[in-house]
Short mmCIF file of C-alpha atoms in Angstrom, two decimals:
data_model
loop_
_atom_site.label_atom_id
_atom_site.label_comp_id
_atom_site.label_asym_id
_atom_site.label_seq_id
_atom_site.Cartn_x
_atom_site.Cartn_y
_atom_site.Cartn_z
CA MET F 12 -2.61 -99.82 -118.77
CA THR F 13 -2.81 -103.16 -117.15
CA ASP F 14 -0.02 -104.72 -115.11
CA ALA F 15 2.38 -106.37 -117.55
CA VAL F 16 4.07 -108.40 -114.92
CA ALA F 17 2.99 -109.94 -111.71
CA HIS F 18 4.75 -108.26 -108.74
CA ASP F 19 5.08 -108.84 -104.99
CA CYS F 20 5.46 -105.15 -103.83
CA GLU F 21 4.64 -101.80 -105.38
CA LEU F 22 6.39 -98.58 -104.76
CA ASP F 23 4.84 -95.22 -106.02
CA ALA F 24 7.70 -92.66 -106.36
CA SER F 25 5.58 -90.26 -108.43
CA GLY F 26 6.54 -86.63 -108.05
CA LEU F 27 10.08 -87.44 -106.64
CA ASN F 28 13.09 -86.35 -108.43
CA CYS F 29 16.38 -88.05 -109.05
CA PRO F 30 17.86 -89.84 -107.03
CA LEU F 31 14.94 -90.45 -104.63
CA PRO F 32 12.91 -93.05 -106.89
CA LEU F 33 16.13 -95.10 -107.15
CA LEU F 34 16.90 -94.76 -103.35
CA LYS F 35 13.40 -95.69 -102.42
CA ALA F 36 13.40 -98.63 -104.76
CA LYS F 37 16.84 -99.79 -103.18
CA MET F 38 15.32 -99.60 -99.76
CA ALA F 39 12.12 -101.56 -100.76
CA LEU F 40 14.22 -104.20 -102.56
CA ASN F 41 16.39 -104.77 -99.42
CA LYS F 42 13.11 -105.70 -97.54
CA LEU F 43 12.20 -108.37 -100.17
CA PRO F 44 13.32 -111.99 -100.51
CA SER F 45 15.54 -113.00 -103.55
CA GLY F 46 13.43 -113.54 -106.60
CA ALA F 47 10.64 -111.07 -105.59
CA VAL F 48 9.47 -108.53 -108.05
CA LEU F 49 9.14 -104.89 -107.18
CA LYS F 50 7.03 -102.67 -109.34
CA VAL F 51 8.19 -98.91 -109.32
CA ILE F 52 6.08 -95.96 -110.59
CA ALA F 53 8.08 -92.83 -111.20
CA THR F 54 7.57 -89.52 -113.05
CA ASP F 55 11.26 -88.49 -113.23
CA ALA F 56 12.57 -88.84 -116.81
CA GLY F 57 16.07 -89.63 -115.45
CA SER F 58 14.82 -92.65 -113.69
CA GLN F 59 14.97 -94.61 -117.09
CA ARG F 60 18.75 -94.39 -117.18
CA ASP F 61 18.95 -94.89 -113.37
CA PHE F 62 17.00 -98.02 -113.17
CA ARG F 63 18.69 -99.65 -116.30
CA THR F 64 22.09 -99.01 -114.79
CA PHE F 65 21.15 -100.00 -111.23
CA ALA F 66 19.65 -103.35 -112.44
CA LYS F 67 22.95 -104.18 -114.36
CA LEU F 68 25.40 -103.08 -111.56
CA ALA F 69 23.31 -104.77 -108.75
CA GLY F 70 22.56 -107.94 -110.63
CA HIS F 71 18.84 -107.55 -110.46
CA THR F 72 16.73 -108.12 -113.57
CA LEU F 73 14.80 -105.34 -115.17
CA LEU F 74 11.96 -107.51 -116.30
CA ARG F 75 9.97 -104.71 -118.09
CA GLU F 76 9.70 -101.01 -118.37
CA GLU F 77 6.98 -98.75 -119.62
CA ASP F 78 6.68 -95.07 -120.51
CA GLU F 79 3.17 -93.79 -120.83
CA ALA F 80 2.60 -89.95 -120.88
CA GLY F 81 5.49 -89.19 -118.54
CA VAL F 82 4.75 -91.95 -116.09
CA TYR F 83 7.35 -94.63 -115.97
CA ARG F 84 6.86 -98.16 -114.69
CA TYR F 85 9.57 -100.63 -113.92
CA TRP F 86 9.42 -104.12 -112.79
CA LEU F 87 12.68 -105.29 -110.99
CA LYS F 88 13.29 -108.97 -110.00
CA LYS F 89 15.65 -109.09 -106.92
CA ALA F 90 18.85 -110.95 -107.48
#
């Protein structure tokens, strides 16, 4: 699948279980300027709920999410 959204940074959290994909994404977002887009790749099904909730609570924008054969991709725009 092609990249659906342009991004400034990419984090591959494949093979990591909850809560590590979210924790690593938070650390990566902390290093980015406001408005930057982080693409996260994860294989943990629980990450869907985690990223949706995190975006709402932290004020970030979940621009897009994809689920393809157990691989989850998220594009988060930093608040």
